[in-house]
GROMACS .gro file of C-alpha atoms in nm:
model
  484
    1UNK     CA    1  -2.783   8.812  -7.536
    2UNK     CA    2  -2.664   8.619  -7.829
    3UNK     CA    3  -2.928   8.526  -8.065
    4UNK     CA    4  -2.984   8.155  -8.159
    5UNK     CA    5  -2.831   8.082  -8.489
    6UNK     CA    6  -3.104   7.884  -8.692
    7UNK     CA    7  -2.992   7.570  -8.820
    8UNK     CA    8  -2.922   7.552  -9.192
    9UNK     CA    9  -3.203   7.399  -9.402
   10UNK     CA   10  -3.186   7.041  -9.526
   11UNK     CA   11  -3.023   7.019  -9.878
   12UNK     CA   12  -3.249   6.795 -10.113
   13UNK     CA   13  -3.054   6.456 -10.179
   14UNK     CA   14  -2.807   6.463 -10.453
   15UNK     CA   15  -2.936   6.202 -10.738
   16UNK     CA   16  -2.641   6.062 -10.893
   17UNK     CA   17  -2.636   5.957 -11.274
   18UNK     CA   18  -2.614   5.588 -11.356
   19UNK     CA   19  -2.258   5.466 -11.357
   20UNK     CA   20  -2.087   5.210 -11.579
   21UNK     CA   21  -2.047   4.843 -11.443
   22UNK     CA   22  -1.706   4.883 -11.271
   23UNK     CA   23  -1.797   5.240 -11.107
   24UNK     CA   24  -2.128   5.168 -10.972
   25UNK     CA   25  -1.962   5.048 -10.630
   26UNK     CA   26  -1.732   5.362 -10.625
   27UNK     CA   27  -2.021   5.620 -10.679
   28UNK     CA   28  -2.239   5.467 -10.403
   29UNK     CA   29  -1.946   5.483 -10.178
   30UNK     CA   30  -1.890   5.845 -10.275
   31UNK     CA   31  -2.195   5.977 -10.221
   32UNK     CA   32  -2.219   5.799  -9.883
   33UNK     CA   33  -1.873   5.956  -9.760
   34UNK     CA   34  -1.946   6.314  -9.917
   35UNK     CA   35  -2.270   6.348  -9.736
   36UNK     CA   36  -2.138   6.187  -9.400
   37UNK     CA   37  -1.829   6.407  -9.363
   38UNK     CA   38  -1.743   6.649  -9.129
   39UNK     CA   39  -1.738   7.026  -9.299
   40UNK     CA   40  -1.432   7.134  -9.434
   41UNK     CA   41  -1.269   6.817  -9.448
   42UNK     CA   42  -1.174   6.678  -9.752
   43UNK     CA   43  -1.325   6.330  -9.845
   44UNK     CA   44  -1.113   6.019  -9.843
   45UNK     CA   45  -0.989   5.906 -10.227
   46UNK     CA   46  -1.210   5.646 -10.370
   47UNK     CA   47  -1.101   5.314 -10.411
   48UNK     CA   48  -1.000   5.181 -10.742
   49UNK     CA   49  -1.266   4.976 -10.911
   50UNK     CA   50  -1.276   4.608 -10.912
   51UNK     CA   51  -1.081   4.477 -11.192
   52UNK     CA   52  -1.364   4.224 -11.291
   53UNK     CA   53  -1.723   4.297 -11.384
   54UNK     CA   54  -1.904   4.388 -11.082
   55UNK     CA   55  -2.139   4.084 -11.211
   56UNK     CA   56  -1.882   3.818 -11.054
   57UNK     CA   57  -1.750   4.046 -10.759
   58UNK     CA   58  -1.838   3.882 -10.412
   59UNK     CA   59  -1.894   4.210 -10.288
   60UNK     CA   60  -2.131   4.329 -10.527
   61UNK     CA   61  -2.317   3.968 -10.474
   62UNK     CA   62  -2.301   4.071 -10.080
   63UNK     CA   63  -2.521   4.406 -10.141
   64UNK     CA   64  -2.749   4.231 -10.367
   65UNK     CA   65  -2.660   4.366 -10.714
   66UNK     CA   66  -2.566   4.191 -11.001
   67UNK     CA   67  -2.738   3.861 -11.134
   68UNK     CA   68  -2.729   3.700 -10.796
   69UNK     CA   69  -2.984   3.978 -10.667
   70UNK     CA   70  -3.211   3.938 -10.985
   71UNK     CA   71  -3.408   3.684 -10.867
   72UNK     CA   72  -3.568   3.910 -10.573
   73UNK     CA   73  -3.714   4.241 -10.607
   74UNK     CA   74  -3.484   4.503 -10.537
   75UNK     CA   75  -3.627   4.743 -10.259
   76UNK     CA   76  -3.463   5.094 -10.186
   77UNK     CA   77  -3.345   5.114  -9.812
   78UNK     CA   78  -3.476   5.413  -9.633
   79UNK     CA   79  -3.236   5.699  -9.540
   80UNK     CA   80  -3.049   5.712  -9.194
   81UNK     CA   81  -3.037   6.002  -8.973
   82UNK     CA   82  -2.775   6.143  -8.769
   83UNK     CA   83  -2.806   6.447  -8.578
   84UNK     CA   84  -3.097   6.546  -8.764
   85UNK     CA   85  -2.879   6.525  -9.130
   86UNK     CA   86  -2.917   6.270  -9.372
   87UNK     CA   87  -2.625   6.073  -9.412
   88UNK     CA   88  -2.670   5.875  -9.713
   89UNK     CA   89  -2.873   5.521  -9.758
   90UNK     CA   90  -2.843   5.239  -9.520
   91UNK     CA   91  -2.751   4.887  -9.662
   92UNK     CA   92  -3.118   4.665  -9.564
   93UNK     CA   93  -3.074   4.403  -9.287
   94UNK     CA   94  -2.999   4.041  -9.396
   95UNK     CA   95  -3.293   3.799  -9.371
   96UNK     CA   96  -3.301   3.594  -9.057
   97UNK     CA   97  -3.090   3.247  -9.157
   98UNK     CA   98  -2.905   3.415  -9.481
   99UNK     CA   99  -2.543   3.414  -9.533
  100UNK     CA  100  -2.379   3.693  -9.619
  101UNK     CA  101  -2.153   3.713  -9.901
  102UNK     CA  102  -2.226   3.372  -9.998
  103UNK     CA  103  -2.285   3.311 -10.383
  104UNK     CA  104  -2.526   3.096 -10.420
  105UNK     CA  105  -2.621   2.945 -10.770
  106UNK     CA  106  -2.951   2.909 -10.918
  107UNK     CA  107  -2.913   2.517 -10.971
  108UNK     CA  108  -2.947   2.467 -10.601
  109UNK     CA  109  -3.309   2.442 -10.564
  110UNK     CA  110  -3.332   2.239 -10.257
  111UNK     CA  111  -3.075   2.447 -10.081
  112UNK     CA  112  -3.349   2.754 -10.173
  113UNK     CA  113  -3.605   2.554 -10.001
  114UNK     CA  114  -3.427   2.549  -9.643
  115UNK     CA  115  -3.604   2.876  -9.462
  116UNK     CA  116  -3.468   2.914  -9.149
  117UNK     CA  117  -3.671   3.140  -8.920
  118UNK     CA  118  -3.593   3.175  -8.543
  119UNK     CA  119  -3.866   3.248  -8.302
  120UNK     CA  120  -3.815   3.478  -7.997
  121UNK     CA  121  -3.727   3.290  -7.720
  122UNK     CA  122  -4.014   3.464  -7.529
  123UNK     CA  123  -4.263   3.361  -7.789
  124UNK     CA  124  -4.138   2.962  -7.781
  125UNK     CA  125  -4.150   3.013  -7.430
  126UNK     CA  126  -4.511   3.105  -7.386
  127UNK     CA  127  -4.609   2.839  -7.660
  128UNK     CA  128  -4.402   2.596  -7.416
  129UNK     CA  129  -4.607   2.674  -7.128
  130UNK     CA  130  -4.963   2.636  -7.323
  131UNK     CA  131  -4.846   2.322  -7.476
  132UNK     CA  132  -4.771   2.183  -7.167
  133UNK     CA  133  -5.073   2.251  -6.970
  134UNK     CA  134  -5.285   2.148  -7.259
  135UNK     CA  135  -5.117   1.819  -7.318
  136UNK     CA  136  -5.109   1.755  -6.899
  137UNK     CA  137  -5.499   1.808  -6.890
  138UNK     CA  138  -5.544   1.614  -7.236
  139UNK     CA  139  -5.336   1.334  -7.119
  140UNK     CA  140  -5.533   1.254  -6.769
  141UNK     CA  141  -5.824   1.189  -6.937
  142UNK     CA  142  -5.660   0.979  -7.170
  143UNK     CA  143  -5.496   0.795  -6.921
  144UNK     CA  144  -5.831   0.739  -6.724
  145UNK     CA  145  -6.001   0.618  -7.071
  146UNK     CA  146  -5.725   0.378  -7.123
  147UNK     CA  147  -5.760   0.236  -6.748
  148UNK     CA  148  -6.109   0.197  -6.804
  149UNK     CA  149  -6.124   0.029  -7.130
  150UNK     CA  150  -5.857  -0.221  -7.052
  151UNK     CA  151  -6.088  -0.480  -6.969
  152UNK     CA  152  -6.319  -0.429  -7.256
  153UNK     CA  153  -6.392  -0.722  -7.516
  154UNK     CA  154  -6.317  -0.479  -7.801
  155UNK     CA  155  -5.958  -0.462  -7.649
  156UNK     CA  156  -5.853  -0.785  -7.585
  157UNK     CA  157  -5.709  -0.857  -7.957
  158UNK     CA  158  -5.470  -0.545  -7.930
  159UNK     CA  159  -5.419  -0.495  -7.564
  160UNK     CA  160  -5.208  -0.797  -7.450
  161UNK     CA  161  -5.023  -0.818  -7.111
  162UNK     CA  162  -4.743  -0.638  -7.038
  163UNK     CA  163  -4.608  -0.551  -6.726
  164UNK     CA  164  -4.811  -0.790  -6.479
  165UNK     CA  165  -4.656  -0.695  -6.171
  166UNK     CA  166  -4.771  -0.368  -6.193
  167UNK     CA  167  -5.076  -0.488  -6.348
  168UNK     CA  168  -5.003  -0.278  -6.670
  169UNK     CA  169  -5.089  -0.407  -7.001
  170UNK     CA  170  -4.965  -0.312  -7.348
  171UNK     CA  171  -5.104  -0.153  -7.646
  172UNK     CA  172  -5.009  -0.378  -7.961
  173UNK     CA  173  -5.201  -0.239  -8.244
  174UNK     CA  174  -4.914  -0.165  -8.442
  175UNK     CA  175  -4.798  -0.486  -8.558
  176UNK     CA  176  -4.540  -0.329  -8.778
  177UNK     CA  177  -4.383  -0.191  -8.457
  178UNK     CA  178  -4.410  -0.504  -8.256
  179UNK     CA  179  -4.246  -0.700  -8.554
  180UNK     CA  180  -3.941  -0.483  -8.555
  181UNK     CA  181  -3.880  -0.512  -8.211
  182UNK     CA  182  -3.959  -0.875  -8.181
  183UNK     CA  183  -3.953  -1.133  -8.436
  184UNK     CA  184  -3.743  -0.909  -8.679
  185UNK     CA  185  -3.505  -0.730  -8.437
  186UNK     CA  186  -3.263  -1.001  -8.424
  187UNK     CA  187  -3.233  -0.994  -8.816
  188UNK     CA  188  -3.204  -0.629  -8.851
  189UNK     CA  189  -2.951  -0.605  -8.614
  190UNK     CA  190  -2.743  -0.911  -8.786
  191UNK     CA  191  -2.794  -0.743  -9.115
  192UNK     CA  192  -2.692  -0.398  -9.004
  193UNK     CA  193  -2.381  -0.511  -8.814
  194UNK     CA  194  -2.231  -0.724  -9.095
  195UNK     CA  195  -2.287  -0.418  -9.311
  196UNK     CA  196  -2.088  -0.224  -9.088
  197UNK     CA  197  -1.852  -0.495  -9.010
  198UNK     CA  198  -1.722  -0.535  -9.383
  199UNK     CA  199  -1.753  -0.169  -9.478
  200UNK     CA  200  -1.492  -0.126  -9.191
  201UNK     CA  201  -1.275  -0.412  -9.314
  202UNK     CA  202  -1.337  -0.301  -9.699
  203UNK     CA  203  -1.268   0.059  -9.597
  204UNK     CA  204  -0.913  -0.066  -9.436
  205UNK     CA  205  -0.835  -0.310  -9.735
  206UNK     CA  206  -0.950  -0.161 -10.014
  207UNK     CA  207  -1.118   0.185  -9.980
  208UNK     CA  208  -1.170   0.197 -10.365
  209UNK     CA  209  -1.372  -0.138 -10.380
  210UNK     CA  210  -1.610  -0.037 -10.075
  211UNK     CA  211  -1.921   0.099 -10.312
  212UNK     CA  212  -1.891  -0.281 -10.471
  213UNK     CA  213  -1.891  -0.430 -10.138
  214UNK     CA  214  -2.234  -0.227 -10.038
  215UNK     CA  215  -2.380  -0.333 -10.362
  216UNK     CA  216  -2.306  -0.682 -10.338
  217UNK     CA  217  -2.385  -0.708  -9.979
  218UNK     CA  218  -2.724  -0.546 -10.011
  219UNK     CA  219  -2.792  -0.768 -10.312
  220UNK     CA  220  -2.755  -1.081 -10.105
  221UNK     CA  221  -2.959  -0.957  -9.833
  222UNK     CA  222  -3.252  -0.882 -10.047
  223UNK     CA  223  -3.164  -1.222 -10.192
  224UNK     CA  224  -3.170  -1.365  -9.851
  225UNK     CA  225  -3.501  -1.201  -9.747
  226UNK     CA  226  -3.733  -1.184 -10.058
  227UNK     CA  227  -3.555  -1.457 -10.289
  228UNK     CA  228  -3.406  -1.447 -10.598
  229UNK     CA  229  -3.724  -1.405 -10.858
  230UNK     CA  230  -3.794  -1.076 -10.645
  231UNK     CA  231  -3.439  -0.979 -10.731
  232UNK     CA  232  -3.450  -1.054 -11.079
  233UNK     CA  233  -3.826  -0.841 -11.082
  234UNK     CA  234  -3.611  -0.543 -10.962
  235UNK     CA  235  -3.326  -0.596 -11.197
  236UNK     CA  236  -3.551  -0.564 -11.466
  237UNK     CA  237  -3.707  -0.221 -11.352
  238UNK     CA  238  -3.337  -0.078 -11.304
  239UNK     CA  239  -3.247  -0.220 -11.670
  240UNK     CA  240  -3.580  -0.055 -11.821
  241UNK     CA  241  -3.507   0.281 -11.666
  242UNK     CA  242  -3.117   0.270 -11.743
  243UNK     CA  243  -3.216   0.196 -12.120
  244UNK     CA  244  -3.445   0.467 -12.127
  245UNK     CA  245  -3.155   0.720 -11.954
  246UNK     CA  246  -2.951   0.623 -12.261
  247UNK     CA  247  -3.176   0.806 -12.500
  248UNK     CA  248  -3.138   1.118 -12.338
  249UNK     CA  249  -3.524   1.230 -12.290
  250UNK     CA  250  -3.604   1.332 -11.949
  251UNK     CA  251  -3.988   1.310 -11.968
  252UNK     CA  252  -3.940   0.940 -12.097
  253UNK     CA  253  -3.720   0.869 -11.783
  254UNK     CA  254  -4.030   1.076 -11.553
  255UNK     CA  255  -4.295   0.909 -11.743
  256UNK     CA  256  -4.165   0.572 -11.707
  257UNK     CA  257  -4.073   0.604 -11.358
  258UNK     CA  258  -4.409   0.715 -11.281
  259UNK     CA  259  -4.566   0.429 -11.468
  260UNK     CA  260  -4.351   0.180 -11.259
  261UNK     CA  261  -4.469   0.325 -10.951
  262UNK     CA  262  -4.834   0.292 -11.049
  263UNK     CA  263  -4.757  -0.077 -11.158
  264UNK     CA  264  -4.709  -0.165 -10.784
  265UNK     CA  265  -5.016   0.001 -10.699
  266UNK     CA  266  -5.286  -0.151 -10.986
  267UNK     CA  267  -5.429  -0.485 -11.047
  268UNK     CA  268  -5.358  -0.709 -11.204
  269UNK     CA  269  -4.984  -0.600 -11.202
  270UNK     CA  270  -4.952  -0.596 -10.815
  271UNK     CA  271  -5.058  -0.916 -10.792
  272UNK     CA  272  -4.842  -1.024 -11.065
  273UNK     CA  273  -4.531  -0.867 -10.941
  274UNK     CA  274  -4.571  -0.945 -10.549
  275UNK     CA  275  -4.586  -1.340 -10.668
  276UNK     CA  276  -4.199  -1.303 -10.747
  277UNK     CA  277  -4.165  -1.305 -10.351
  278UNK     CA  278  -4.026  -1.610 -10.216
  279UNK     CA  279  -4.213  -1.756  -9.894
  280UNK     CA  280  -4.470  -1.575  -9.646
  281UNK     CA  281  -4.393  -1.404  -9.388
  282UNK     CA  282  -4.541  -1.113  -9.121
  283UNK     CA  283  -4.359  -0.846  -9.280
  284UNK     CA  284  -4.370  -0.959  -9.646
  285UNK     CA  285  -4.573  -0.698  -9.756
  286UNK     CA  286  -4.454  -0.395  -9.636
  287UNK     CA  287  -4.083  -0.512  -9.730
  288UNK     CA  288  -4.223  -0.571 -10.101
  289UNK     CA  289  -4.397  -0.203 -10.106
  290UNK     CA  290  -4.080  -0.062  -9.958
  291UNK     CA  291  -3.798  -0.217 -10.180
  292UNK     CA  292  -4.010  -0.173 -10.476
  293UNK     CA  293  -4.126   0.164 -10.415
  294UNK     CA  294  -3.773   0.311 -10.345
  295UNK     CA  295  -3.621   0.090 -10.629
  296UNK     CA  296  -3.820   0.296 -10.858
  297UNK     CA  297  -3.759   0.665 -10.710
  298UNK     CA  298  -3.377   0.589 -10.717
  299UNK     CA  299  -3.366   0.424 -11.084
  300UNK     CA  300  -3.558   0.760 -11.181
  301UNK     CA  301  -3.330   0.973 -11.007
  302UNK     CA  302  -3.046   0.835 -11.207
  303UNK     CA  303  -3.198   0.832 -11.503
  304UNK     CA  304  -3.301   1.204 -11.488
  305UNK     CA  305  -2.933   1.296 -11.353
  306UNK     CA  306  -2.777   1.095 -11.654
  307UNK     CA  307  -2.995   1.295 -11.877
  308UNK     CA  308  -2.885   1.635 -11.751
  309UNK     CA  309  -2.531   1.545 -11.748
  310UNK     CA  310  -2.467   1.334 -12.060
  311UNK     CA  311  -2.107   1.376 -12.042
  312UNK     CA  312  -2.052   1.224 -11.728
  313UNK     CA  313  -2.144   0.884 -11.890
  314UNK     CA  314  -2.289   0.723 -11.591
  315UNK     CA  315  -2.293   0.310 -11.631
  316UNK     CA  316  -2.533   0.035 -11.522
  317UNK     CA  317  -2.268  -0.039 -11.256
  318UNK     CA  318  -2.337   0.304 -11.068
  319UNK     CA  319  -2.721   0.232 -11.089
  320UNK     CA  320  -2.698  -0.078 -10.892
  321UNK     CA  321  -2.430   0.053 -10.648
  322UNK     CA  322  -2.701   0.315 -10.578
  323UNK     CA  323  -2.988   0.098 -10.554
  324UNK     CA  324  -2.854  -0.182 -10.363
  325UNK     CA  325  -2.673   0.017 -10.077
  326UNK     CA  326  -2.890  -0.194  -9.808
  327UNK     CA  327  -2.957   0.085  -9.508
  328UNK     CA  328  -3.158   0.267  -9.795
  329UNK     CA  329  -3.305  -0.006  -9.954
  330UNK     CA  330  -3.665  -0.096  -9.785
  331UNK     CA  331  -3.726   0.193  -9.622
  332UNK     CA  332  -3.551   0.480  -9.735
  333UNK     CA  333  -3.466   0.728  -9.703
  334UNK     CA  334  -3.447   0.845 -10.054
  335UNK     CA  335  -3.088   1.057 -10.153
  336UNK     CA  336  -3.065   1.159 -10.506
  337UNK     CA  337  -2.804   1.009 -10.741
  338UNK     CA  338  -2.589   1.272 -10.765
  339UNK     CA  339  -2.552   1.353 -10.372
  340UNK     CA  340  -2.474   0.976 -10.334
  341UNK     CA  341  -2.255   0.901 -10.624
  342UNK     CA  342  -2.030   1.230 -10.536
  343UNK     CA  343  -2.009   1.097 -10.145
  344UNK     CA  344  -1.958   0.770 -10.253
  345UNK     CA  345  -1.693   0.823 -10.514
  346UNK     CA  346  -1.464   0.942 -10.216
  347UNK     CA  347  -1.149   0.690 -10.184
  348UNK     CA  348  -1.027   0.837  -9.864
  349UNK     CA  349  -1.327   0.987  -9.691
  350UNK     CA  350  -1.236   1.208  -9.379
  351UNK     CA  351  -1.432   1.265  -9.081
  352UNK     CA  352  -1.474   1.585  -8.933
  353UNK     CA  353  -1.417   1.645  -8.573
  354UNK     CA  354  -1.648   1.563  -8.345
  355UNK     CA  355  -1.850   1.340  -8.581
  356UNK     CA  356  -1.811   1.020  -8.433
  357UNK     CA  357  -1.963   1.162  -8.108
  358UNK     CA  358  -2.259   1.283  -8.315
  359UNK     CA  359  -2.346   0.975  -8.401
  360UNK     CA  360  -2.313   0.803  -8.087
  361UNK     CA  361  -2.575   1.085  -7.979
  362UNK     CA  362  -2.790   0.987  -8.257
  363UNK     CA  363  -2.762   0.629  -8.189
  364UNK     CA  364  -2.855   0.671  -7.821
  365UNK     CA  365  -3.140   0.912  -7.918
  366UNK     CA  366  -3.291   0.619  -8.111
  367UNK     CA  367  -3.251   0.347  -7.817
  368UNK     CA  368  -3.393   0.614  -7.573
  369UNK     CA  369  -3.700   0.703  -7.795
  370UNK     CA  370  -3.795   0.321  -7.843
  371UNK     CA  371  -3.799   0.264  -7.450
  372UNK     CA  372  -3.994   0.569  -7.423
  373UNK     CA  373  -4.239   0.452  -7.677
  374UNK     CA  374  -4.266   0.121  -7.486
  375UNK     CA  375  -4.340   0.266  -7.170
  376UNK     CA  376  -4.586   0.496  -7.338
  377UNK     CA  377  -4.798   0.189  -7.499
  378UNK     CA  378  -4.792   0.079  -7.108
  379UNK     CA  379  -5.020   0.366  -6.998
  380UNK     CA  380  -5.192   0.497  -7.293
  381UNK     CA  381  -5.369   0.282  -7.552
  382UNK     CA  382  -5.385   0.539  -7.841
  383UNK     CA  383  -5.374   0.263  -8.111
  384UNK     CA  384  -5.659   0.073  -7.975
  385UNK     CA  385  -5.916   0.301  -7.845
  386UNK     CA  386  -5.988   0.432  -8.219
  387UNK     CA  387  -6.079   0.097  -8.347
  388UNK     CA  388  -6.385   0.091  -8.058
  389UNK     CA  389  -6.588   0.359  -8.198
  390UNK     CA  390  -6.867   0.314  -7.919
  391UNK     CA  391  -6.637   0.371  -7.634
  392UNK     CA  392  -6.444   0.639  -7.838
  393UNK     CA  393  -6.748   0.865  -7.862
  394UNK     CA  394  -6.831   0.844  -7.476
  395UNK     CA  395  -6.466   1.024  -7.423
  396UNK     CA  396  -6.449   1.420  -7.349
  397UNK     CA  397  -6.310   1.658  -7.582
  398UNK     CA  398  -5.998   1.683  -7.389
  399UNK     CA  399  -5.937   1.305  -7.399
  400UNK     CA  400  -6.025   1.292  -7.771
  401UNK     CA  401  -5.763   1.611  -7.838
  402UNK     CA  402  -5.487   1.431  -7.677
  403UNK     CA  403  -5.567   1.112  -7.851
  404UNK     CA  404  -5.560   1.307  -8.197
  405UNK     CA  405  -5.234   1.442  -8.094
  406UNK     CA  406  -5.032   1.150  -7.957
  407UNK     CA  407  -5.143   0.922  -8.281
  408UNK     CA  408  -4.971   1.232  -8.482
  409UNK     CA  409  -4.668   1.269  -8.266
  410UNK     CA  410  -4.625   0.899  -8.290
  411UNK     CA  411  -4.627   0.870  -8.636
  412UNK     CA  412  -4.315   1.104  -8.643
  413UNK     CA  413  -4.148   0.912  -8.373
  414UNK     CA  414  -4.168   0.599  -8.561
  415UNK     CA  415  -4.044   0.754  -8.862
  416UNK     CA  416  -3.755   0.941  -8.659
  417UNK     CA  417  -3.659   0.617  -8.486
  418UNK     CA  418  -3.640   0.432  -8.829
  419UNK     CA  419  -3.466   0.694  -8.990
  420UNK     CA  420  -3.207   0.752  -8.698
  421UNK     CA  421  -3.116   0.390  -8.735
  422UNK     CA  422  -3.073   0.386  -9.085
  423UNK     CA  423  -2.880   0.755  -9.101
  424UNK     CA  424  -2.639   0.624  -8.807
  425UNK     CA  425  -2.524   0.340  -9.024
  426UNK     CA  426  -2.502   0.562  -9.327
  427UNK     CA  427  -2.290   0.816  -9.149
  428UNK     CA  428  -2.083   0.553  -9.031
  429UNK     CA  429  -2.036   0.480  -9.421
  430UNK     CA  430  -1.905   0.840  -9.458
  431UNK     CA  431  -2.238   0.915  -9.623
  432UNK     CA  432  -2.483   1.247  -9.510
  433UNK     CA  433  -2.848   1.155  -9.584
  434UNK     CA  434  -3.147   1.328  -9.516
  435UNK     CA  435  -3.257   1.428  -9.179
  436UNK     CA  436  -3.545   1.266  -8.990
  437UNK     CA  437  -3.832   1.443  -9.044
  438UNK     CA  438  -3.939   1.741  -8.806
  439UNK     CA  439  -4.182   1.689  -8.527
  440UNK     CA  440  -4.556   1.848  -8.601
  441UNK     CA  441  -4.531   2.046  -8.286
  442UNK     CA  442  -4.218   2.245  -8.412
  443UNK     CA  443  -4.376   2.350  -8.752
  444UNK     CA  444  -4.439   2.727  -8.802
  445UNK     CA  445  -4.302   2.775  -9.139
  446UNK     CA  446  -4.469   2.671  -9.441
  447UNK     CA  447  -4.167   2.579  -9.642
  448UNK     CA  448  -4.070   2.292  -9.394
  449UNK     CA  449  -4.425   2.140  -9.384
  450UNK     CA  450  -4.323   1.836  -9.579
  451UNK     CA  451  -4.284   1.505  -9.396
  452UNK     CA  452  -4.007   1.327  -9.593
  453UNK     CA  453  -3.686   1.537  -9.626
  454UNK     CA  454  -3.534   1.292  -9.875
  455UNK     CA  455  -3.858   1.282 -10.107
  456UNK     CA  456  -3.889   1.640 -10.088
  457UNK     CA  457  -3.547   1.704 -10.224
  458UNK     CA  458  -3.638   1.428 -10.465
  459UNK     CA  459  -3.924   1.639 -10.589
  460UNK     CA  460  -3.739   1.984 -10.597
  461UNK     CA  461  -3.442   1.833 -10.816
  462UNK     CA  462  -3.599   1.628 -11.054
  463UNK     CA  463  -3.988   1.737 -11.096
  464UNK     CA  464  -3.945   2.143 -11.014
  465UNK     CA  465  -3.659   2.143 -11.263
  466UNK     CA  466  -3.794   1.943 -11.540
  467UNK     CA  467  -4.137   2.117 -11.500
  468UNK     CA  468  -4.016   2.459 -11.523
  469UNK     CA  469  -4.072   2.538 -11.155
  470UNK     CA  470  -3.716   2.647 -11.069
  471UNK     CA  471  -3.565   2.955 -10.939
  472UNK     CA  472  -3.368   3.036 -11.190
  473UNK     CA  473  -3.680   3.134 -11.400
  474UNK     CA  474  -3.823   3.323 -11.112
  475UNK     CA  475  -4.081   3.052 -11.025
  476UNK     CA  476  -4.147   2.882 -10.675
  477UNK     CA  477  -4.060   2.540 -10.629
  478UNK     CA  478  -4.273   2.521 -10.314
  479UNK     CA  479  -4.572   2.570 -10.562
  480UNK     CA  480  -4.427   2.236 -10.746
  481UNK     CA  481  -4.398   2.034 -10.432
  482UNK     CA  482  -4.740   2.149 -10.323
  483UNK     CA  483  -4.911   2.026 -10.635
  484UNK     CA  484  -4.750   1.720 -10.643
   0.00000   0.00000   0.00000
């Protein structure tokens, strides 16, 4: 009977000396090949080293070597095992959502903030099941509370007749939402339809002048809505920040922008500036603060971008084209100047395949969301109940939880509808605007807890870079955003 041959002892791993820049990749492959090749078989020849330095090789960037990997700590991968033998070191798995082999630059701070982490399907299903049950239980109590309080005296001002044929009243406590879809509905449709129509005609006849057409149309819309003196007030803010940009001092531009924003919140400056609006109407205060605030943010973005790139020589006309783009003027979202200028400078923009279908789908979702909110307000008086504290104190805990959650989701739906309509028009103009905010129910990554994606991009690009919290210095831009 033959005796079993004992297995040979494992040899200690060979430590390779440091190789020059062009030979590190070759040495790593040779080590793995020598250890993993069968006994008695000569190893394959080593591939020639790359002609350029490893710091600029996409393959080196793929493996985390060179300057591309210096912003993250390098962790030595664990050795892999096969048939009881060490066969070299295994390349660490890429992070979820990362793009292997992509060469990212440190200047793209906004892309570094976009962490994409997908939860397992089973975990998402469990969360959805628990959430659905909790919402059904809380919604039942909230529905009963709305029915009991429909005829209370405190509800008379904000609960008006709605679907009388089934005996349902409607919650109209949010005057801004009501004004959008009653008094100002035709004005909004007329203004945006005219913008799309003139943009299409200008693109067909003189595409090189479409940016001028957008600016002139937007300025005329502001003139007709808010009056000539308000238009002159905004032009004054634009000119002041443009002059500051000519000095090439980022701290001066940022300080002047913050001071201009503060002037719309402090008396007596706010009272003096609000007097520039001609006439009085329901949404006057909303349009005044929205147009003024976003104008200052856009002008500050222009000034900081001009200071960062003095060789590009941006003009006052570029600032006016950027600021008076009508879909973004009153309610945003905010686009940084560099993105807007690059996309608007395309003389003959080309749509990607299927983009028109996605634009129609987004417009359809906005209409469906408006109808869903209208139906919801006929059954749940979530905006009126918090105004009657005596009635709210008698509600069960489940109804109070449903009331709080419904108000949070309604704020998101309101912003999503507004941004959805504006983004639909902007995408028809061949722009790529910021996406609508993410629903609070779907937030589970700290880096995506910001509500307005456009303002988040603005903070990441301008505040993080100029205050030293950029990825190129090894610091976290999220810390700067959280501080602001």
